PDB file of C-alpha atoms in Angstrom:
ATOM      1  CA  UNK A1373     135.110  88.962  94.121  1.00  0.00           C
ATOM      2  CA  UNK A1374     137.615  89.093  91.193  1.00  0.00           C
ATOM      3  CA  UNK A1375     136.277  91.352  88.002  1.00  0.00           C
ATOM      4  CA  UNK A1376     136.383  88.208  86.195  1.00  0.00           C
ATOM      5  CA  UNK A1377     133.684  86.389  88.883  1.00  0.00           C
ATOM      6  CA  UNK A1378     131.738  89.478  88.932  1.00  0.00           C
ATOM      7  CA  UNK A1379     131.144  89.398  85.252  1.00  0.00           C
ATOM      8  CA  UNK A1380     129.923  85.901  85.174  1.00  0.00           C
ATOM      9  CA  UNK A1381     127.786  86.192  87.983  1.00  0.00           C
ATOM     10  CA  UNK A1382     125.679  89.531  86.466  1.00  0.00           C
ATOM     11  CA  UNK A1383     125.672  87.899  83.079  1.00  0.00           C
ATOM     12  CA  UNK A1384     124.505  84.614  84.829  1.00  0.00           C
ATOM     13  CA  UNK A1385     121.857  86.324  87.388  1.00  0.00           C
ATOM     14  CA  UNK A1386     120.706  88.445  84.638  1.00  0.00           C
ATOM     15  CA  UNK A1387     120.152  86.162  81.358  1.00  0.00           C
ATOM     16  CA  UNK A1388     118.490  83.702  84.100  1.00  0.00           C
ATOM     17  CA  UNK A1389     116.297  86.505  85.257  1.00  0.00           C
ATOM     18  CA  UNK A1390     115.098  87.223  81.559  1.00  0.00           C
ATOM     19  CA  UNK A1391     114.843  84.686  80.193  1.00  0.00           C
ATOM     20  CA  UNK A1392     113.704  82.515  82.649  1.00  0.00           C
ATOM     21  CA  UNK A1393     110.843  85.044  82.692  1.00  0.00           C
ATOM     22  CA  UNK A1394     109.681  84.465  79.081  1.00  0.00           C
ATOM     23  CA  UNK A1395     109.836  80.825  80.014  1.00  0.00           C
ATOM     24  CA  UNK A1396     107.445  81.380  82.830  1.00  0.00           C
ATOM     25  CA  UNK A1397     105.139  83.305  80.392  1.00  0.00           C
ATOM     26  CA  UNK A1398     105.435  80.968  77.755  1.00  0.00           C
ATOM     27  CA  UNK A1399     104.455  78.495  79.721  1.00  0.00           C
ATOM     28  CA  UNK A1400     101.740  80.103  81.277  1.00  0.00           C
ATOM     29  CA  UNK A1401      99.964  80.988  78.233  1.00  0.00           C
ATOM     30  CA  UNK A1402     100.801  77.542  76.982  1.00  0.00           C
ATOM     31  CA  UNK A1403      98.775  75.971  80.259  1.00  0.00           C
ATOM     32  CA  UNK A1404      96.302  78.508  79.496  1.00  0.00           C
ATOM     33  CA  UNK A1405      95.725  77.831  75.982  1.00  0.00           C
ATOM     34  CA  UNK A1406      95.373  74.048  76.660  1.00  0.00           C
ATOM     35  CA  UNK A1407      92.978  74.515  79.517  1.00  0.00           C
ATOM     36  CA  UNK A1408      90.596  76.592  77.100  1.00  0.00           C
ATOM     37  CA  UNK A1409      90.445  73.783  74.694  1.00  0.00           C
ATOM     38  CA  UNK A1410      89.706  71.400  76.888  1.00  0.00           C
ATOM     39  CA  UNK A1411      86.773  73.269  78.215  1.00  0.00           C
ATOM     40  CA  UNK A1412      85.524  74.018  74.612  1.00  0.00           C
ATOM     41  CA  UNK A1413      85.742  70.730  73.799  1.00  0.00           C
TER      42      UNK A1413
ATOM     43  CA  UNK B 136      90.800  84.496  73.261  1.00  0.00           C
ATOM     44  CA  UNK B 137      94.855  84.217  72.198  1.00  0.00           C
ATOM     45  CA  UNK B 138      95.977  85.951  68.650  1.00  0.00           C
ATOM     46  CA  UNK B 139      96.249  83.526  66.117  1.00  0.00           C
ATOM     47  CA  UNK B 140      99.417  81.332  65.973  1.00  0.00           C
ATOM     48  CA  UNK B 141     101.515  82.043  62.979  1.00  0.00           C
ATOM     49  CA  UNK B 142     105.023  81.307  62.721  1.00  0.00           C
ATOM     50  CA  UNK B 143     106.578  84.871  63.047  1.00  0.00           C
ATOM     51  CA  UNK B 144     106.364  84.739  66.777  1.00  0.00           C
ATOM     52  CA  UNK B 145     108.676  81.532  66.629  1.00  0.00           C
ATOM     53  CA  UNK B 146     110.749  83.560  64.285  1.00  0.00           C
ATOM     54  CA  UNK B 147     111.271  86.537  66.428  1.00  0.00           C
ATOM     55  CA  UNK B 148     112.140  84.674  69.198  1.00  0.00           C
ATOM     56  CA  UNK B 149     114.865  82.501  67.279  1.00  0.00           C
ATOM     57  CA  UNK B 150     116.210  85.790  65.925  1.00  0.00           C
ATOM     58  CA  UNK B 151     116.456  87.130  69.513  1.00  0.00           C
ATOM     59  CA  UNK B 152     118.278  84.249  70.843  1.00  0.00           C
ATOM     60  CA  UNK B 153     120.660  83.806  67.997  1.00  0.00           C
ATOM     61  CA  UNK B 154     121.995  87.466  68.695  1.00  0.00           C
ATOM     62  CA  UNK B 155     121.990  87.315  72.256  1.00  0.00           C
ATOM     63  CA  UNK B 156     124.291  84.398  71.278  1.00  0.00           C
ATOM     64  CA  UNK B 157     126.100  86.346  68.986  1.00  0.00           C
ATOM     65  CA  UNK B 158     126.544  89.365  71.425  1.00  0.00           C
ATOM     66  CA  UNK B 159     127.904  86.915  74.544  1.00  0.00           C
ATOM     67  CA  UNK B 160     130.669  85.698  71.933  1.00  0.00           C
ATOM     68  CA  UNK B 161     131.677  89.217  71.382  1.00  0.00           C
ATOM     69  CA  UNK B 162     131.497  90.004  74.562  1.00  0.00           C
ATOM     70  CA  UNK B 163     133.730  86.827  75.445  1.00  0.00           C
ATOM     71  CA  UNK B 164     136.255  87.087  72.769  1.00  0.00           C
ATOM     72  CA  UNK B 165     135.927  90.737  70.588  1.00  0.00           C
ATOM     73  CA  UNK B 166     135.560  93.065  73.873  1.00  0.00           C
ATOM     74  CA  UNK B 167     138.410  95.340  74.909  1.00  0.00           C
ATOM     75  CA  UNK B 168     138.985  95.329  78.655  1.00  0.00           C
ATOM     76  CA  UNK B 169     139.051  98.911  80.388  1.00  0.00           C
ATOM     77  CA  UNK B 170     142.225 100.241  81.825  1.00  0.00           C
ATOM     78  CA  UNK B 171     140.865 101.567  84.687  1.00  0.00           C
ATOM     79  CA  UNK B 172     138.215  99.082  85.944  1.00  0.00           C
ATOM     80  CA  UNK B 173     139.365  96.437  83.961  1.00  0.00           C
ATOM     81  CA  UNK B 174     137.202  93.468  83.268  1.00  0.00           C
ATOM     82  CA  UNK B 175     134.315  94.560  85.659  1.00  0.00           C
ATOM     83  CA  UNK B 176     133.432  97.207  83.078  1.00  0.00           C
ATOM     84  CA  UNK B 177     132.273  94.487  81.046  1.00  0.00           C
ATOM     85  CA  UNK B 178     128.967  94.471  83.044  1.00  0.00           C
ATOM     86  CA  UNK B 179     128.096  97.661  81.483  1.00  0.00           C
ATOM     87  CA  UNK B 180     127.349  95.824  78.104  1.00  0.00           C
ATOM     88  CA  UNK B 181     124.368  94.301  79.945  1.00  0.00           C
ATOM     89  CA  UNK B 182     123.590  96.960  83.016  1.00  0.00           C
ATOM     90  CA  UNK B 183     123.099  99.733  80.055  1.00  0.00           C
ATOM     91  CA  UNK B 184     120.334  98.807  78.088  1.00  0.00           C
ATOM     92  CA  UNK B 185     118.529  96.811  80.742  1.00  0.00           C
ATOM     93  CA  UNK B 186     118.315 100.018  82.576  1.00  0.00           C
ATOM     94  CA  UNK B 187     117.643 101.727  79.080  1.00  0.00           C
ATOM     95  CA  UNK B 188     114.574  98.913  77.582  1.00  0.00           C
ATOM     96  CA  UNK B 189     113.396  99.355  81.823  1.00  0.00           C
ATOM     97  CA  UNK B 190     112.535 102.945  80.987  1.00  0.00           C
ATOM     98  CA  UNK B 191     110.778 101.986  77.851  1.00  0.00           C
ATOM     99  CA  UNK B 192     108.798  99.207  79.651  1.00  0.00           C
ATOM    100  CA  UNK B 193     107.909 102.259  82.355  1.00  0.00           C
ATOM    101  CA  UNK B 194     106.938 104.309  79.010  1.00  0.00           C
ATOM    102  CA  UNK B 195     103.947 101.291  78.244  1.00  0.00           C
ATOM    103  CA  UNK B 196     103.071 101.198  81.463  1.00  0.00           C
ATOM    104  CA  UNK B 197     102.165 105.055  81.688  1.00  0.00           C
ATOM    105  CA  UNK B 198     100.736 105.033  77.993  1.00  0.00           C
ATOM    106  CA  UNK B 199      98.578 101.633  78.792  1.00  0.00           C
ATOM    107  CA  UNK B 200      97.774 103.995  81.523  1.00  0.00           C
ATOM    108  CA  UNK B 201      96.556 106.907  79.406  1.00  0.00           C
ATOM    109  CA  UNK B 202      95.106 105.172  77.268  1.00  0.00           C
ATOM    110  CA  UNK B 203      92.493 103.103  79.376  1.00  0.00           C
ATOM    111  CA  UNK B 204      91.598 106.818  81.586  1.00  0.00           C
ATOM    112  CA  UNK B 205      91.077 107.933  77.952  1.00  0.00           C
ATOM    113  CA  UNK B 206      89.144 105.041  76.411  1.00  0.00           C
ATOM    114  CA  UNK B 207      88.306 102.850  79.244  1.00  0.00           C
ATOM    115  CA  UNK B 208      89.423  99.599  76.989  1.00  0.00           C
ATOM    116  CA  UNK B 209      90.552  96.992  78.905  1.00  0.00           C
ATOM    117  CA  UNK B 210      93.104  96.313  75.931  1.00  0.00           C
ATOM    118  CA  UNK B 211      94.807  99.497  77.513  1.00  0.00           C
ATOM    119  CA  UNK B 212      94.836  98.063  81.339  1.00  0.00           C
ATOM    120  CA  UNK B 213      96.668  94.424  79.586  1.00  0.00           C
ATOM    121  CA  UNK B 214      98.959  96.123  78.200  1.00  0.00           C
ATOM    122  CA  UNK B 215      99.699  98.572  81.039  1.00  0.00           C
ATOM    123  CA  UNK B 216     100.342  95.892  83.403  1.00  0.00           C
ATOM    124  CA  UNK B 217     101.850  94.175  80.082  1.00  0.00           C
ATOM    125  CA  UNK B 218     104.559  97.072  80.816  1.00  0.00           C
ATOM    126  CA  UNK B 219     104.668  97.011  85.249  1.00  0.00           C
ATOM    127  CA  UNK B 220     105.387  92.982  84.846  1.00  0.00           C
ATOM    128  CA  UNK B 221     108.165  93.657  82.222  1.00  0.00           C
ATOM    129  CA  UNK B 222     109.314  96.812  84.169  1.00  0.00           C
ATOM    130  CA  UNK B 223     109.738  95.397  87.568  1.00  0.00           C
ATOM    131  CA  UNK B 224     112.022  92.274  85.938  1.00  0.00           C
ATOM    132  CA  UNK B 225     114.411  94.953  83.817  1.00  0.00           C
ATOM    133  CA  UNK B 226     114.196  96.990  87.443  1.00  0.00           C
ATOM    134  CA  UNK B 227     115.553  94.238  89.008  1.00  0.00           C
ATOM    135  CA  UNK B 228     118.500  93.338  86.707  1.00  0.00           C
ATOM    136  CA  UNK B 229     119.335  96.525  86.691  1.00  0.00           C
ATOM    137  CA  UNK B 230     120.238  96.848  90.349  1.00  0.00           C
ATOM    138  CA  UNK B 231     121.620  93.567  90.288  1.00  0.00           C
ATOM    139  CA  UNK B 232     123.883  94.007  87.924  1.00  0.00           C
ATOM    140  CA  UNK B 233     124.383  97.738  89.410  1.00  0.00           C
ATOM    141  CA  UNK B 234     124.992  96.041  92.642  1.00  0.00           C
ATOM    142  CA  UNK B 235     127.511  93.475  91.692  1.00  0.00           C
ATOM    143  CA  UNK B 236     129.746  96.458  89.415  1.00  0.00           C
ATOM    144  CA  UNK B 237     129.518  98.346  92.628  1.00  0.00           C
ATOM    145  CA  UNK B 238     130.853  96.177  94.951  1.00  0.00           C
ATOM    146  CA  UNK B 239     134.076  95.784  92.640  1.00  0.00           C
ATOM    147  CA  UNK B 240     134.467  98.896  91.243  1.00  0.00           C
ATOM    148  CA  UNK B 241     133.472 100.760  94.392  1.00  0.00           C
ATOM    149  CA  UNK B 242     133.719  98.390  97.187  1.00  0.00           C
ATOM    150  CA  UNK B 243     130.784  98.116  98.359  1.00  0.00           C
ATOM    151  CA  UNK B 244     127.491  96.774  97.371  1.00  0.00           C
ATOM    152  CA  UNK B 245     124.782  99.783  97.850  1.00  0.00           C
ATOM    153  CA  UNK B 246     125.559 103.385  98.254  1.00  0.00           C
ATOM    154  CA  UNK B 247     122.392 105.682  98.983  1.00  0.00           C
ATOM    155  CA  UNK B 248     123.518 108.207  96.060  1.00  0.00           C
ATOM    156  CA  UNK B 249     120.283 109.406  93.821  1.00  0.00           C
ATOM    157  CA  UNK B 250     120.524 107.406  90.601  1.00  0.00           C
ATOM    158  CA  UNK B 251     120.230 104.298  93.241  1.00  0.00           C
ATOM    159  CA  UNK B 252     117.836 105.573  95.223  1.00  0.00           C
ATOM    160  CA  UNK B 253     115.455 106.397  92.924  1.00  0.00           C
ATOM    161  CA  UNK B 254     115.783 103.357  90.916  1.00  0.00           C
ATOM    162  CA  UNK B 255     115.191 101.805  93.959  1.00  0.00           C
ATOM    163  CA  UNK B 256     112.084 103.868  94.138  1.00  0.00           C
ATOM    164  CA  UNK B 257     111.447 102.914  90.706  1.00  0.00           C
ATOM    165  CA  UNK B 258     111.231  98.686  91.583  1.00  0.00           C
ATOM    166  CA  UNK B 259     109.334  99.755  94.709  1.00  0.00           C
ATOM    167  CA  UNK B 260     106.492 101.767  92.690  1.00  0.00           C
ATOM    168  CA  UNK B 261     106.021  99.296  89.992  1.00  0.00           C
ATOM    169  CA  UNK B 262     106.527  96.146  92.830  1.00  0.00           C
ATOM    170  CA  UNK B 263     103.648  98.265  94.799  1.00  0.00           C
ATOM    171  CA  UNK B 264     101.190  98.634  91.343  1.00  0.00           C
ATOM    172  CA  UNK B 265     101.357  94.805  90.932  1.00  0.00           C
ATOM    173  CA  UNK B 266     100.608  94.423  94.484  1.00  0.00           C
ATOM    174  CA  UNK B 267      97.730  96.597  94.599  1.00  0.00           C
ATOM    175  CA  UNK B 268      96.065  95.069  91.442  1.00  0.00           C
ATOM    176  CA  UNK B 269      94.591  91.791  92.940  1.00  0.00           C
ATOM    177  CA  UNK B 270      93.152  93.719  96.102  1.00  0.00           C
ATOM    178  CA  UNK B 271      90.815  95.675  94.006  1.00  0.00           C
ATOM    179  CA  UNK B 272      88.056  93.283  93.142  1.00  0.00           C
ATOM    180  CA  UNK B 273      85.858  94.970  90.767  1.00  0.00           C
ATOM    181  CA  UNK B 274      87.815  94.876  87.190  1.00  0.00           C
ATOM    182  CA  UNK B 275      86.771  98.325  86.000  1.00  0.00           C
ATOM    183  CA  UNK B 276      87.855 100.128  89.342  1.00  0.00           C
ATOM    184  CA  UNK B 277      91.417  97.934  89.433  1.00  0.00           C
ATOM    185  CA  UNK B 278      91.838  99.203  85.851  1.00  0.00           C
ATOM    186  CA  UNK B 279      91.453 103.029  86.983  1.00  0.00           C
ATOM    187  CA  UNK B 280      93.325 102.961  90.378  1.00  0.00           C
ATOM    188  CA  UNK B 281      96.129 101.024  88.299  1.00  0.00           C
ATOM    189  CA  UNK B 282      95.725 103.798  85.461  1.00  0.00           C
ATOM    190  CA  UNK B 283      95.802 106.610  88.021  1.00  0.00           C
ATOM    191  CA  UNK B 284      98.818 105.056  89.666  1.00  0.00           C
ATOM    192  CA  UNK B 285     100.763 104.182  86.542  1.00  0.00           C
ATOM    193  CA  UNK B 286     100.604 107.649  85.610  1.00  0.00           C
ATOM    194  CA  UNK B 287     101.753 109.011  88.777  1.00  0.00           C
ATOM    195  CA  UNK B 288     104.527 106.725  89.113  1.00  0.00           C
ATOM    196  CA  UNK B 289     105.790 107.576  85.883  1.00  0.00           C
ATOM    197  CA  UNK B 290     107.276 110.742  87.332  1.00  0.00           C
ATOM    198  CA  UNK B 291     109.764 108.659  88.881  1.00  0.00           C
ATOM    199  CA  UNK B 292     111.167 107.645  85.391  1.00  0.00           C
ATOM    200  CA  UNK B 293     112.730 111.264  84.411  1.00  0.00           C
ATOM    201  CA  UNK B 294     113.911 111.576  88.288  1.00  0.00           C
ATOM    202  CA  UNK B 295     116.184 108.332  87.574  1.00  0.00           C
ATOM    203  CA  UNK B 296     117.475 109.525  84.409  1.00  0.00           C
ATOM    204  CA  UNK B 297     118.201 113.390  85.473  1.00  0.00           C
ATOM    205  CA  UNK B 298     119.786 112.608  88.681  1.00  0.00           C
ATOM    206  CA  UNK B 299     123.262 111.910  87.825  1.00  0.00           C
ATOM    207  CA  UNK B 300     122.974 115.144  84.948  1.00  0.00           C
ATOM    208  CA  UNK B 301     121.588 117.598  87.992  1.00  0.00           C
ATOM    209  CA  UNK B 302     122.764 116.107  91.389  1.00  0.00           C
ATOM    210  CA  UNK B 303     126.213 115.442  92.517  1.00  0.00           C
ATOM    211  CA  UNK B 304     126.443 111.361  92.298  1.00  0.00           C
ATOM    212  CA  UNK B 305     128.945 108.921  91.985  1.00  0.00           C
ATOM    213  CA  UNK B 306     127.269 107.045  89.499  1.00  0.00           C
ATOM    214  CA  UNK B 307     128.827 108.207  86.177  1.00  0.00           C
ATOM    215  CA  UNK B 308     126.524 110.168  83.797  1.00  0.00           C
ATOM    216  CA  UNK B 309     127.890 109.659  80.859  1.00  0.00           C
ATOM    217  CA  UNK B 310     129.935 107.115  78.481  1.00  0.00           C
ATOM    218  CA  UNK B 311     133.140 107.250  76.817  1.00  0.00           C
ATOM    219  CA  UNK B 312     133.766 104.412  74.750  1.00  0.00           C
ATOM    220  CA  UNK B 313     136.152 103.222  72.010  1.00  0.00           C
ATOM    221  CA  UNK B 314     135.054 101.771  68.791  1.00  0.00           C
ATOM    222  CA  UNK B 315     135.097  98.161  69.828  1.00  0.00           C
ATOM    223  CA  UNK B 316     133.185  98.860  72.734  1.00  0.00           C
ATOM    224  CA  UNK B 317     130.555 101.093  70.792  1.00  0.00           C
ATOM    225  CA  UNK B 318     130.369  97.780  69.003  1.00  0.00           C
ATOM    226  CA  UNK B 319     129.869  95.621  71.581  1.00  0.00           C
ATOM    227  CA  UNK B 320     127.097  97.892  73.397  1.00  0.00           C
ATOM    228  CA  UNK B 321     124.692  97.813  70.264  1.00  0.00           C
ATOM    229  CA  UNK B 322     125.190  94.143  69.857  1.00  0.00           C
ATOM    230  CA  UNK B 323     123.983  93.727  73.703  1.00  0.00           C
ATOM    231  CA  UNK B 324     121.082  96.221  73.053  1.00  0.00           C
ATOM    232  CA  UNK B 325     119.633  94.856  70.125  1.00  0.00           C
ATOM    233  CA  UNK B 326     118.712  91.888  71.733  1.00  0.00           C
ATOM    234  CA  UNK B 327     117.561  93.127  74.922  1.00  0.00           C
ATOM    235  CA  UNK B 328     114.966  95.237  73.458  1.00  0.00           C
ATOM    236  CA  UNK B 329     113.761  92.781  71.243  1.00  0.00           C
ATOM    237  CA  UNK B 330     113.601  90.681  74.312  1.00  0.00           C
ATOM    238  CA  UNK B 331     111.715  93.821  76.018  1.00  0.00           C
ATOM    239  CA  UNK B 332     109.447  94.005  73.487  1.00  0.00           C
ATOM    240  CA  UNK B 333     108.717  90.116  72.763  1.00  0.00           C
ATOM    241  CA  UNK B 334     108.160  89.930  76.750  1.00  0.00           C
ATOM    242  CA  UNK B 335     105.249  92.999  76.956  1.00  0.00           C
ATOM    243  CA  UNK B 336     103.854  91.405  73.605  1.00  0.00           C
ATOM    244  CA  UNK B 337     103.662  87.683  75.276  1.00  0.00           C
ATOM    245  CA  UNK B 338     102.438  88.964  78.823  1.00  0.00           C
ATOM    246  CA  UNK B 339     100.040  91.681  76.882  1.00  0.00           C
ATOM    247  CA  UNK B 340      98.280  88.575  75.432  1.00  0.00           C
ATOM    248  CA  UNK B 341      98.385  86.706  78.270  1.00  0.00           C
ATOM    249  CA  UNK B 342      96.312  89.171  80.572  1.00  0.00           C
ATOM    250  CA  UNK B 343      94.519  89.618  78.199  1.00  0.00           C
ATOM    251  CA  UNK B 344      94.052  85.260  77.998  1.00  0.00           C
ATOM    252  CA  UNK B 345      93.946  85.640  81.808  1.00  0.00           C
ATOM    253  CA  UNK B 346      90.879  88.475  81.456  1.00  0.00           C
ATOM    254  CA  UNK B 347      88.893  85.890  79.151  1.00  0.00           C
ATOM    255  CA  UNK B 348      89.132  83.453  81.036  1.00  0.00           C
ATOM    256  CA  UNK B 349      88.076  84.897  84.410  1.00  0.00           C
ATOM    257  CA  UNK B 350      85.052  86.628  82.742  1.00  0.00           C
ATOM    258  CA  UNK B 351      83.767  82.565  80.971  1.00  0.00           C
ATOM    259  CA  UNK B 352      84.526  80.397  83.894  1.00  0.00           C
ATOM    260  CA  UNK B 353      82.096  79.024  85.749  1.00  0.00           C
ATOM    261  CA  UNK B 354      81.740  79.702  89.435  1.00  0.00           C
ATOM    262  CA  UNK B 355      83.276  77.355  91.852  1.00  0.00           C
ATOM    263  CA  UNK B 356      81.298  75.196  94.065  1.00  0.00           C
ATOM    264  CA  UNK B 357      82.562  74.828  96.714  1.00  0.00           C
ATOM    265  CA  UNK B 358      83.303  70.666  97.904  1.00  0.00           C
ATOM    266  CA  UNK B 359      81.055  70.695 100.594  1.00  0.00           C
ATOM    267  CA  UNK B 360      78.023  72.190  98.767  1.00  0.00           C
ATOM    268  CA  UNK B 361      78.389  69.754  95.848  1.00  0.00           C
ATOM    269  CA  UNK B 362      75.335  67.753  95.136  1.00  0.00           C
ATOM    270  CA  UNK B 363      75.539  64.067  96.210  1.00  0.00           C
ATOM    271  CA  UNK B 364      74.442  61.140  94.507  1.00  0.00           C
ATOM    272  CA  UNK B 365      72.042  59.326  96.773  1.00  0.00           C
ATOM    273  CA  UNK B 366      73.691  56.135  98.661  1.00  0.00           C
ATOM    274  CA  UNK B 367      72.080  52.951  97.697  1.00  0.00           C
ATOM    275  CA  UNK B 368      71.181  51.000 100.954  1.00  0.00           C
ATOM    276  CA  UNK B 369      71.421  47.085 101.326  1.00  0.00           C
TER     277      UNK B 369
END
């Protein structure tokens, strides 16, 4: 792997990683959230 | 159940992207490239203060920790596995990104030197506390064992960080940077600690969300034991 492939692929892998985690939490509370109003309603 | 929504969150969040933008442009355009490792060293920009913001996730985690043995709160037991959750992620870029650096700049991809292998440790632990939690079924005791545990695994933390400064390792130990690079570091590690810090805060509410909702829901039935309507007969 070239220096310049290795740099895209840890920037890639890790951005992805992060923020694809708040996604997944955002998301979650989001499902969450809308799931507790339907009950209250 | 969820803190009230007000448009700071939004904000933050904006902010944070904007100068993670910011800090991939400099990164892409203002950066110096290294003589000696040349453009691999770039990684660094991102390895460092992952590895830095997964210290101060491990830091909630063992205060989360303290606090619920102290008060008994469950507040304290959200936001300690607030912290694991967060941990375990940074833990894992870390090594990643330490992985990838070390295959160029080394040649190969894993090398069982201290700073590795007790990071390594370090995902394990925290990977093991978030594995543990769901087999304890009573929510006060999974709040202690996990409080316990966070505590204790917290000794792990200085091991990482004092391994390079009092073993021999061929991980370096220290950083010597020019100007531009200086630069370049503290525009990476502003946003990945507000990104740290925006991820315990949206997890910490949602365990706590989570909690709420597993203490109003109403028991399953299961399908079998439903009642049935009675069957009108011709």
């Amino acid at each position: 792997m070239t220096g310049h492939a290795a740099v895209i692929v840890a920037y890639t892998l890790g951005l992805c990683l992060l923020l694809g985690y708040g996604a997944h939490t955002w998301l979650s509370a989001r499902a969450l959230r809308r799931r507790s109003r339907g009950r209250s309603v | 159940m969820f803190p009230p929504r007000h448009g700071l969150i939004p904000m933050f969040w904006t902010i944070t992207l904007l100068l993670l933008a910011l800090a991939g442009g400099l990164l892409a355009v203002y950066a110096p490239t290294e003589a000696t490792m040349g453009e691999v060293q770039k990684i660094f920009y991102l390895h460092l203060p992952v590895a830095l913001n997964m210290f101060l996730a491990c830091s909630v985690v063992f205060v989360g920790s303290v606090g619920y043995a102290w008060q008994r709160r469950p507040a304290w037991d959200d936001l300690a596995q607030a912290g694991a959750q967060v941990a375990v992620l940074l833990c894992s870029v870390t090594l990643i990104t330490g992985m990838i650096w070390g295959r160029s700049a080394w040649g190969h991809w894993w090398t069982w030197s201290p700073r590795l292998t007790f990071s390594l440790m370090l995902w394990l632990l925290y990977v093991v506390y978030l594995m543990i939690r769901p087999s304890i079924e009573s929510p006060q005791r999974r709040a202690l064992v996990s409080a316990v545990y966070g505590m204790v695994a917290f000794v792990d933390v200085p091991l990482v960080y004092l391994s390079t400064k009092l073993l021999p390792d061929i991980h370096p130990s220290g950083v010597d940077l020019d100007p531009a690079m200086w630069v370049t570091l503290i525009a990476w590690s502003i946003p990945i600690t507000m990104l740290t810090a925006g991820l315990i805060h949206a997890r910490f509410a949602l365990n706590g969300a989570v909690r709420g909702a597993a203490t109003t829901e109403p028991p399953v039935i299961p399908t079998d034991h439903r009642p049935r309507m009675p069957e009108a007969h011709a």
